[in-house]
PDB file of C-alpha atoms and ligand atoms in Angstrom:
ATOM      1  CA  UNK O  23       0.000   0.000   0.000  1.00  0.00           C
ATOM      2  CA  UNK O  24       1.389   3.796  -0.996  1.00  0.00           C
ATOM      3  CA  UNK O  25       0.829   6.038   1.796  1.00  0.00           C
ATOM      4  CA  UNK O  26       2.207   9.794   1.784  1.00  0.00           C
ATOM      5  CA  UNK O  27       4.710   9.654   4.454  1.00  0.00           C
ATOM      6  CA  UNK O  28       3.666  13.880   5.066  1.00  0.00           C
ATOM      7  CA  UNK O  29       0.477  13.796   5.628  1.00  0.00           C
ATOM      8  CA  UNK O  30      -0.922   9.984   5.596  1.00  0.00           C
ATOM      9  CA  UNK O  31      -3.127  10.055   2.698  1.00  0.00           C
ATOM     10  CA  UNK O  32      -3.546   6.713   1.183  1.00  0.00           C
ATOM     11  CA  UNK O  33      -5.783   7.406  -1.923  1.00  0.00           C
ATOM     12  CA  UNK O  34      -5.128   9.930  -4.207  1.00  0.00           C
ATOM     13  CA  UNK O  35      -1.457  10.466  -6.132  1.00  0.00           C
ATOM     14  CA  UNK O  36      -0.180  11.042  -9.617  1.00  0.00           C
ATOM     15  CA  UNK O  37       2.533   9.316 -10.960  1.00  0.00           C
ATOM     16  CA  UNK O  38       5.506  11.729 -12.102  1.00  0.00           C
ATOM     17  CA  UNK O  39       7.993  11.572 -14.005  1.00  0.00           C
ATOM     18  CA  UNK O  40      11.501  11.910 -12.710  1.00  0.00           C
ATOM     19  CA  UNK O  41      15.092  12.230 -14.209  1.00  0.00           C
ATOM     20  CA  UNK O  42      16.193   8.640 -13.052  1.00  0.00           C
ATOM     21  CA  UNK O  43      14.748   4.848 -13.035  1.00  0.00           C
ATOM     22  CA  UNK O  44      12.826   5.430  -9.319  1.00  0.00           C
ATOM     23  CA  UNK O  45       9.295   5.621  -9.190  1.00  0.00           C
ATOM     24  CA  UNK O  46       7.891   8.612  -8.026  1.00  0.00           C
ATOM     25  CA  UNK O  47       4.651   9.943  -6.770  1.00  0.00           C
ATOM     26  CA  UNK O  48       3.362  13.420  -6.096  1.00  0.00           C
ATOM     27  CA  UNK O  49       0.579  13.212  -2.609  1.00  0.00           C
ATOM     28  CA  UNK O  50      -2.302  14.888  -4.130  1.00  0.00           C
ATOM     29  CA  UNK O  51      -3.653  16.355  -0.552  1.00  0.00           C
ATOM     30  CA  UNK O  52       0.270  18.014   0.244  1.00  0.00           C
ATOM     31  CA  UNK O  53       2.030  17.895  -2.554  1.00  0.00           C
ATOM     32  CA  UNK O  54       4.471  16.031  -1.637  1.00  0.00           C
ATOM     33  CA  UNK O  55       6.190  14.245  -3.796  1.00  0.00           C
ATOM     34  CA  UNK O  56       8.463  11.096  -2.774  1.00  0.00           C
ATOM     35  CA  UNK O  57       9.554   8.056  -3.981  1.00  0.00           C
ATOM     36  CA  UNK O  58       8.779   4.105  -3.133  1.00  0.00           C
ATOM     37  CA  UNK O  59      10.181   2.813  -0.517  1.00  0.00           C
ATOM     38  CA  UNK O  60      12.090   0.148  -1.921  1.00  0.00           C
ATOM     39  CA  UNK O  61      14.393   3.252  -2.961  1.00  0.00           C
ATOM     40  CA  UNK O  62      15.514   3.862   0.425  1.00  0.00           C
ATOM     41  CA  UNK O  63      18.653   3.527   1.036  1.00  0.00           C
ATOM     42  CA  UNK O  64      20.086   1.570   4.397  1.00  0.00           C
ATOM     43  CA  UNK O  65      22.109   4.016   6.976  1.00  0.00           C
ATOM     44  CA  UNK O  66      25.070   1.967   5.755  1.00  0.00           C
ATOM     45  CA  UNK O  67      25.233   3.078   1.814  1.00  0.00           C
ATOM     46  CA  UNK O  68      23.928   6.576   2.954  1.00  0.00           C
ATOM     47  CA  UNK O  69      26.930   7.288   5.103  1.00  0.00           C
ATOM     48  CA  UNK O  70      29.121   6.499   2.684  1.00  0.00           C
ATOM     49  CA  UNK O  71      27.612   8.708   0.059  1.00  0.00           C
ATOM     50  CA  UNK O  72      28.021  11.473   2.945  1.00  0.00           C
ATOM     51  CA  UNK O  73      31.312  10.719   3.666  1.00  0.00           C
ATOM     52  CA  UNK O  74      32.004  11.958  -0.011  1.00  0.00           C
ATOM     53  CA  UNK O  75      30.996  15.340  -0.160  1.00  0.00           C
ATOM     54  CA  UNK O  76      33.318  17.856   0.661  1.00  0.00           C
ATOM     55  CA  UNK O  77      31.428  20.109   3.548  1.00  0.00           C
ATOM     56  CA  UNK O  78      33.314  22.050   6.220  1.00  0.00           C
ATOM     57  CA  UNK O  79      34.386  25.719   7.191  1.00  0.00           C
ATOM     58  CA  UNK O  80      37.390  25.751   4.981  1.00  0.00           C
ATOM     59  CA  UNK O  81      35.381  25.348   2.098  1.00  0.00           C
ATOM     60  CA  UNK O  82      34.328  28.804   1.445  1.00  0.00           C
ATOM     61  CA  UNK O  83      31.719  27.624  -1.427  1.00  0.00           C
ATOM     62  CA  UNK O  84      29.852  25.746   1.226  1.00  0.00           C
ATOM     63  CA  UNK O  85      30.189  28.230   3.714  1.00  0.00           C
ATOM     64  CA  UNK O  86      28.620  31.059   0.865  1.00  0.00           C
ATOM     65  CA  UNK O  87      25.879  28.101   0.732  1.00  0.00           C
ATOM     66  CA  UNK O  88      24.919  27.959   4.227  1.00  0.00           C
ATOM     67  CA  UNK O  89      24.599  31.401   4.595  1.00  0.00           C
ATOM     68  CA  UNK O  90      22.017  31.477   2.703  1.00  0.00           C
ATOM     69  CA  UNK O  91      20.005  30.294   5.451  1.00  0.00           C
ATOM     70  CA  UNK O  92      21.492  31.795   8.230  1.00  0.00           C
ATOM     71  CA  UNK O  93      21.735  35.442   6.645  1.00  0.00           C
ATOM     72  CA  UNK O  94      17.221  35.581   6.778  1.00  0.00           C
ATOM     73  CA  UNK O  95      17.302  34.538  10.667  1.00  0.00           C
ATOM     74  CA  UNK O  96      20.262  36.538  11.779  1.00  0.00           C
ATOM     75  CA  UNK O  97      17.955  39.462  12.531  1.00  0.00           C
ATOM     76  CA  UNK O  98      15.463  37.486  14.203  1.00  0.00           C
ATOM     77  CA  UNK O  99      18.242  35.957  16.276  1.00  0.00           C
ATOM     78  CA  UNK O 100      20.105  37.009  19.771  1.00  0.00           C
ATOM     79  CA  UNK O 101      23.296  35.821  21.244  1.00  0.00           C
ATOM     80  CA  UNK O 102      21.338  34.489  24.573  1.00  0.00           C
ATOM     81  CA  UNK O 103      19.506  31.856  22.221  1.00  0.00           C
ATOM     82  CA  UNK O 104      20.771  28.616  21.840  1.00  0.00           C
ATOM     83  CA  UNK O 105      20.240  26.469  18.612  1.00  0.00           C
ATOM     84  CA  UNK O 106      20.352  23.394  17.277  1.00  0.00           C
ATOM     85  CA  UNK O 107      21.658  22.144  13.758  1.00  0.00           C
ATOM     86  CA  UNK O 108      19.439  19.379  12.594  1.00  0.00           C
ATOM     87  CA  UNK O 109      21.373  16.938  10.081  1.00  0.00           C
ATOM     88  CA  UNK O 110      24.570  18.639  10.332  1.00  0.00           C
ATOM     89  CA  UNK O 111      26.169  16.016   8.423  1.00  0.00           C
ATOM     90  CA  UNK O 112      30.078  14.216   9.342  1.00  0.00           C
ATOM     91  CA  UNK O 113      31.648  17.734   9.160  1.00  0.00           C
ATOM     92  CA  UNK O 114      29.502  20.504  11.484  1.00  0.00           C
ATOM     93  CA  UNK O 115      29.890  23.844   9.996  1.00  0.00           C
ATOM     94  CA  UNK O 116      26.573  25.503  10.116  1.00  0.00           C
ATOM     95  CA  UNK O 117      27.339  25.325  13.575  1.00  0.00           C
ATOM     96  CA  UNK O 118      30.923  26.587  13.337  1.00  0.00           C
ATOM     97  CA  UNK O 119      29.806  29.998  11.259  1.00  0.00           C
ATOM     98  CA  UNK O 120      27.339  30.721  13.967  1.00  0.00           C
ATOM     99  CA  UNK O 121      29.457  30.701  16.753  1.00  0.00           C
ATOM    100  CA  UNK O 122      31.866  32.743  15.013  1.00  0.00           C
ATOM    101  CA  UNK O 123      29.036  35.052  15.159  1.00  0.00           C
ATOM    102  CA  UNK O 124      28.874  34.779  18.663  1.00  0.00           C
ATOM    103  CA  UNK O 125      25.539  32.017  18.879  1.00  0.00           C
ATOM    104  CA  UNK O 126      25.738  28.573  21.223  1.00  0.00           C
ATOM    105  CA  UNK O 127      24.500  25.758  18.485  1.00  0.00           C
ATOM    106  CA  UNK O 128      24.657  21.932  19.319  1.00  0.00           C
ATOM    107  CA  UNK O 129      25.105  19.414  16.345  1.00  0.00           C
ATOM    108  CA  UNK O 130      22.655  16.634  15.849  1.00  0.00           C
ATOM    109  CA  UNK O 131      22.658  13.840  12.773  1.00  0.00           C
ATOM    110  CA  UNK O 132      20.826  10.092  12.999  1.00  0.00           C
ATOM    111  CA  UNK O 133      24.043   9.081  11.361  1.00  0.00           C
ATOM    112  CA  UNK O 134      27.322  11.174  12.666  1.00  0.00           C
ATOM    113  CA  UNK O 135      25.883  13.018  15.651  1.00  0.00           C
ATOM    114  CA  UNK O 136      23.024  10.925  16.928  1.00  0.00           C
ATOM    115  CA  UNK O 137      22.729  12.129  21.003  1.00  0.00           C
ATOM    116  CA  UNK O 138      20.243  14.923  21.097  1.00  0.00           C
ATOM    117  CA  UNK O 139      19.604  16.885  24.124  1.00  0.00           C
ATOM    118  CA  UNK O 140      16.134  16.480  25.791  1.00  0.00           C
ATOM    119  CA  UNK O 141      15.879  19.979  25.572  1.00  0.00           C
ATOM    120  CA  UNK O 142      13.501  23.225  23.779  1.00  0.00           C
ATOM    121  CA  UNK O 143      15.907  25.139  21.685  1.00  0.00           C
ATOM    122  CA  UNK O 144      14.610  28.678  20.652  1.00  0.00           C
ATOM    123  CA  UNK O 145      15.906  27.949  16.812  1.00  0.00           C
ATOM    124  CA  UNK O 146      16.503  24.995  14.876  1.00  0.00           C
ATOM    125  CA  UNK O 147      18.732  24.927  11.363  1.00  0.00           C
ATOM    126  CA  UNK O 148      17.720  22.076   9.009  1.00  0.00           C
ATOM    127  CA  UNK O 149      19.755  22.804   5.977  1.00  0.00           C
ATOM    128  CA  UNK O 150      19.794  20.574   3.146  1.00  0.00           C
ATOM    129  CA  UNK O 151      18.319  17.588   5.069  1.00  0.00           C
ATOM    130  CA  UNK O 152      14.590  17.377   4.269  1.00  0.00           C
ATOM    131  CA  UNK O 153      14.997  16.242   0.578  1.00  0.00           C
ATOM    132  CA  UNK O 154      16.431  13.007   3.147  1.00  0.00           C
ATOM    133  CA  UNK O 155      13.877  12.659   4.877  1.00  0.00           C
ATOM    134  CA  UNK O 156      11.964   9.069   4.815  1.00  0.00           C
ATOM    135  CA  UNK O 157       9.139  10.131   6.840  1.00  0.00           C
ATOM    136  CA  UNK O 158       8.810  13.891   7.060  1.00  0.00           C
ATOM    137  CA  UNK O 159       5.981  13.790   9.612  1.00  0.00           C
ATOM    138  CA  UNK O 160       7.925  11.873  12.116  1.00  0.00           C
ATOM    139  CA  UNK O 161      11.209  14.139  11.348  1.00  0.00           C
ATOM    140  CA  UNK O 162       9.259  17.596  11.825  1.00  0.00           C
ATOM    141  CA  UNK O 163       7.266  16.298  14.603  1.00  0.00           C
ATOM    142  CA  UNK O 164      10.132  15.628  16.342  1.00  0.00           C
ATOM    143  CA  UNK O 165      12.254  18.736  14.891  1.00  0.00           C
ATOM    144  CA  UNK O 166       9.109  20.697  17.099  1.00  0.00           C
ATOM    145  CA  UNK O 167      10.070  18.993  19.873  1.00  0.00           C
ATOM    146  CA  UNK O 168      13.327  20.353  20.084  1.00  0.00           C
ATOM    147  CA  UNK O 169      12.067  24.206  19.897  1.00  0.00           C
ATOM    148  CA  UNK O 170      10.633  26.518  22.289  1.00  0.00           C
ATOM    149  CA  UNK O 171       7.288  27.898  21.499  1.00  0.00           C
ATOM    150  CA  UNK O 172       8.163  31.012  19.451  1.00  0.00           C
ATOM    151  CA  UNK O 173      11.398  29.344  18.140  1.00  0.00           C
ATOM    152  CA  UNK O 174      12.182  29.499  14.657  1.00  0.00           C
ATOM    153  CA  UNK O 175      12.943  26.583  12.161  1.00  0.00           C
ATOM    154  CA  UNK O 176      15.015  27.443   9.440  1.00  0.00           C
ATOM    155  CA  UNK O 177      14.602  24.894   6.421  1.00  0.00           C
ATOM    156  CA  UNK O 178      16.724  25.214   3.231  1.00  0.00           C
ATOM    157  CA  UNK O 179      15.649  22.938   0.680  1.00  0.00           C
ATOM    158  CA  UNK O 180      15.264  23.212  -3.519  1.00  0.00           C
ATOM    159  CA  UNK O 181      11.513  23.099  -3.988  1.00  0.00           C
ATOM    160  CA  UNK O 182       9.984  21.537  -6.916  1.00  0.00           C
ATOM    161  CA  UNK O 183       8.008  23.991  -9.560  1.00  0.00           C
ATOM    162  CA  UNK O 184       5.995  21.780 -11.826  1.00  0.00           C
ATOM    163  CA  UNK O 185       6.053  18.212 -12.469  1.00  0.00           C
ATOM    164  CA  UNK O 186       7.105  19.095 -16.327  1.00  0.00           C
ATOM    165  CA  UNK O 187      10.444  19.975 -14.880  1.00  0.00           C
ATOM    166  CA  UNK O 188      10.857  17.496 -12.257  1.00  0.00           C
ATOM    167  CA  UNK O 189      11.473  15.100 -14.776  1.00  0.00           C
ATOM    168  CA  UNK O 190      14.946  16.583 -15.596  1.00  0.00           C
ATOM    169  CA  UNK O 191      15.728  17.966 -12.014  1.00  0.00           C
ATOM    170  CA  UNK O 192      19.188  17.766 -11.199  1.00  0.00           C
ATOM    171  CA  UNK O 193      18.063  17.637  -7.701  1.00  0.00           C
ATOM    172  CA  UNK O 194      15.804  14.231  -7.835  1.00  0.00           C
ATOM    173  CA  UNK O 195      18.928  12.751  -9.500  1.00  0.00           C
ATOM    174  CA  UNK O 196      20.726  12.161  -6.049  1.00  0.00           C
ATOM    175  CA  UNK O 197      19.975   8.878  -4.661  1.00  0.00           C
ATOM    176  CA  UNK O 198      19.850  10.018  -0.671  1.00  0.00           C
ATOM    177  CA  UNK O 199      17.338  12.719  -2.177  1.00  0.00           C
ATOM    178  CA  UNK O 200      13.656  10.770  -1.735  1.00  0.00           C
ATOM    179  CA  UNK O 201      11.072  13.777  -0.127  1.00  0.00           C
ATOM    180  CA  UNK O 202      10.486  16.241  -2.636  1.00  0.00           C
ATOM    181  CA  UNK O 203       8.532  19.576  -1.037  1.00  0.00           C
ATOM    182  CA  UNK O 204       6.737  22.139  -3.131  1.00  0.00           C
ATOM    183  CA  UNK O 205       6.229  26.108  -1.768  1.00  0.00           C
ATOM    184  CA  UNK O 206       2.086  24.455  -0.734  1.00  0.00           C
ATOM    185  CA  UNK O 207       3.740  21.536   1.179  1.00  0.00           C
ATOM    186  CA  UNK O 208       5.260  23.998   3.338  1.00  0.00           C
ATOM    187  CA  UNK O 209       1.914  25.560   3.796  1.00  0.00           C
ATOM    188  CA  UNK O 210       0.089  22.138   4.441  1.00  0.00           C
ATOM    189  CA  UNK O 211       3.424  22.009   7.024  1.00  0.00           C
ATOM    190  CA  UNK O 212       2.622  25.456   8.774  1.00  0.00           C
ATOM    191  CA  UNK O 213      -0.959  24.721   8.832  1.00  0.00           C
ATOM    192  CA  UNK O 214      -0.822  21.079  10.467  1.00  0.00           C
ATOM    193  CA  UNK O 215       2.168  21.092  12.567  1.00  0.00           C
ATOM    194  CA  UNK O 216       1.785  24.854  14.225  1.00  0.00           C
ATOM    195  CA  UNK O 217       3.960  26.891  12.201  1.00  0.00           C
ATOM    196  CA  UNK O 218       3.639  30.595  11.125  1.00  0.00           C
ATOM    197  CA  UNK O 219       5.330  30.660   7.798  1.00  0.00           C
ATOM    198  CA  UNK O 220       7.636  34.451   7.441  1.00  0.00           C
ATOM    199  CA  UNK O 221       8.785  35.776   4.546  1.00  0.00           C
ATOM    200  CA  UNK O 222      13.081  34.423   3.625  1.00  0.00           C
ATOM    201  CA  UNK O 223      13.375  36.035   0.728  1.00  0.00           C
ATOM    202  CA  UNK O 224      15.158  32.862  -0.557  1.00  0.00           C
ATOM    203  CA  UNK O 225      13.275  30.825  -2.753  1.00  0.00           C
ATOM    204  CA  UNK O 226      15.159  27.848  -1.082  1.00  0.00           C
ATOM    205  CA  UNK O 227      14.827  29.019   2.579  1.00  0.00           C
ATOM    206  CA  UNK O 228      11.556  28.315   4.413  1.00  0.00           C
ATOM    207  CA  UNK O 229      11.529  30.578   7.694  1.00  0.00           C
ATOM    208  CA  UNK O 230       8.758  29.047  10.107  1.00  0.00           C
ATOM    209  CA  UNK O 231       8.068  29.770  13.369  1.00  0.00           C
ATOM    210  CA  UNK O 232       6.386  27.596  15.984  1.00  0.00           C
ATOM    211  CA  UNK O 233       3.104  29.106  17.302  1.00  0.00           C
ATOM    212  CA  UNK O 234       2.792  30.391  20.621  1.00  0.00           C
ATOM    213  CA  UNK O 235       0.581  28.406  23.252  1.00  0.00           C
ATOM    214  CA  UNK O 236       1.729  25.051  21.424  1.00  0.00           C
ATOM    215  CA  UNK O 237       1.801  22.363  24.289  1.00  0.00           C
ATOM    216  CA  UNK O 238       3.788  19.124  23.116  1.00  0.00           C
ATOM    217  CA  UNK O 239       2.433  16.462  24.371  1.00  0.00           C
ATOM    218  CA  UNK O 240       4.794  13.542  24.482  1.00  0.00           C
TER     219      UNK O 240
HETATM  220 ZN1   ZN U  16       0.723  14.044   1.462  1.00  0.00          ZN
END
């Protein structure tokens, strides 16, 4: 059985197109759209893929890349908040930049950092992990966990524009890429997981912040 692994729906999809052999599916209630899961890969073969990229603050073309997300939150941000970057990958540097500008940010990643503190943090940095996501409701449910009420959750992630052009998208052509979120799936996120969506001026930088008065309930 397919079932969108967003927002649950188990009856209504398209089929779409993509730029390699994987079967893909847009969710027809979030727009979602995500692949089989017979695509996944196991934590074993997507650690090595991650141990290939070149990330870290010496890089200055992945620095220039990150900052894409931090520059939008800077001026929402003070140095008594402490932060979180979610999927920080083998090589931390989101985290590195930050403190060089003078903010406290832990590390977390299911396959290089896994210990996350039982804590609220008032912001949250998810760069360039989403499109890994296997089950986004279970990762953003648990991403709100970690924040405050009135923390921010800054997402960077290429959105898809039509389906036309998702069938030559660079960006479905990596393997550990297998959630696919268009600009309305981030408003079916606000909506259901208590988000205010603010402007980024980024097309690939969702700024949301967690509504006041939310209670988690464990
Ligand atoms: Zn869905």
């Amino acid at each position: 059985m397919i079932i969108c692994p967003l927002c649950f729906n188990k009856t209504s999809f398209t089929l779409v197109d993509g730029p390699d052999s994987r079967a893909y599916r847009e969710c027809n209630k979030c727009r979602l759209i995500f692949t089989e899961t017979r695509y996944l890969l196991s934590a074993k073969s997507e650690k090595k893929r991650y141990l290939t990229h070149k990330n870290g603050i010496k890089y200055k073309g992945y620095v220039d890349f990150l900052n894409q997300a931090i520059e939008p939150a800077l001026p929402l941000l003070n140095n008594a908040m402490q932060g979180l970057d979610f999927g920080c990958g083998p090589t931390p540097t989101l985290s590195v930049i930050l403190e060089q500008k003078g903010f406290k940010c832990d590390n977390y990643d299911p396959l290089f950092y896994p210990e996350i503190h039982e804590k609220e943090y008032d912001f949250v940095f998810a760069t360039e992990c989403f499109e890994h996501f296997f089950f986004p409701a279970i990762e953003i449910q648990r991403i709100k966990k970690h924040l405050k009420p009135g923390g921010l959750l800054i997402i960077m992630t290429e959105t898809w524009k039509s389906t036309e052009a998702f069938a030559n998208w660079y960006y479905a052509r990596d393997c550990t890429h297998v959630s696919f979120f268009h600009n309305q799936t981030f408003c079916y996120i606000a909506e259901q997981f208590g988000f205010d969506a603010m402007e980024s001026n980024n097309d690939r930088v969702m700024l949301l912040q967690k509504k006041e008065g939310e209670i988690e309930v464990n």
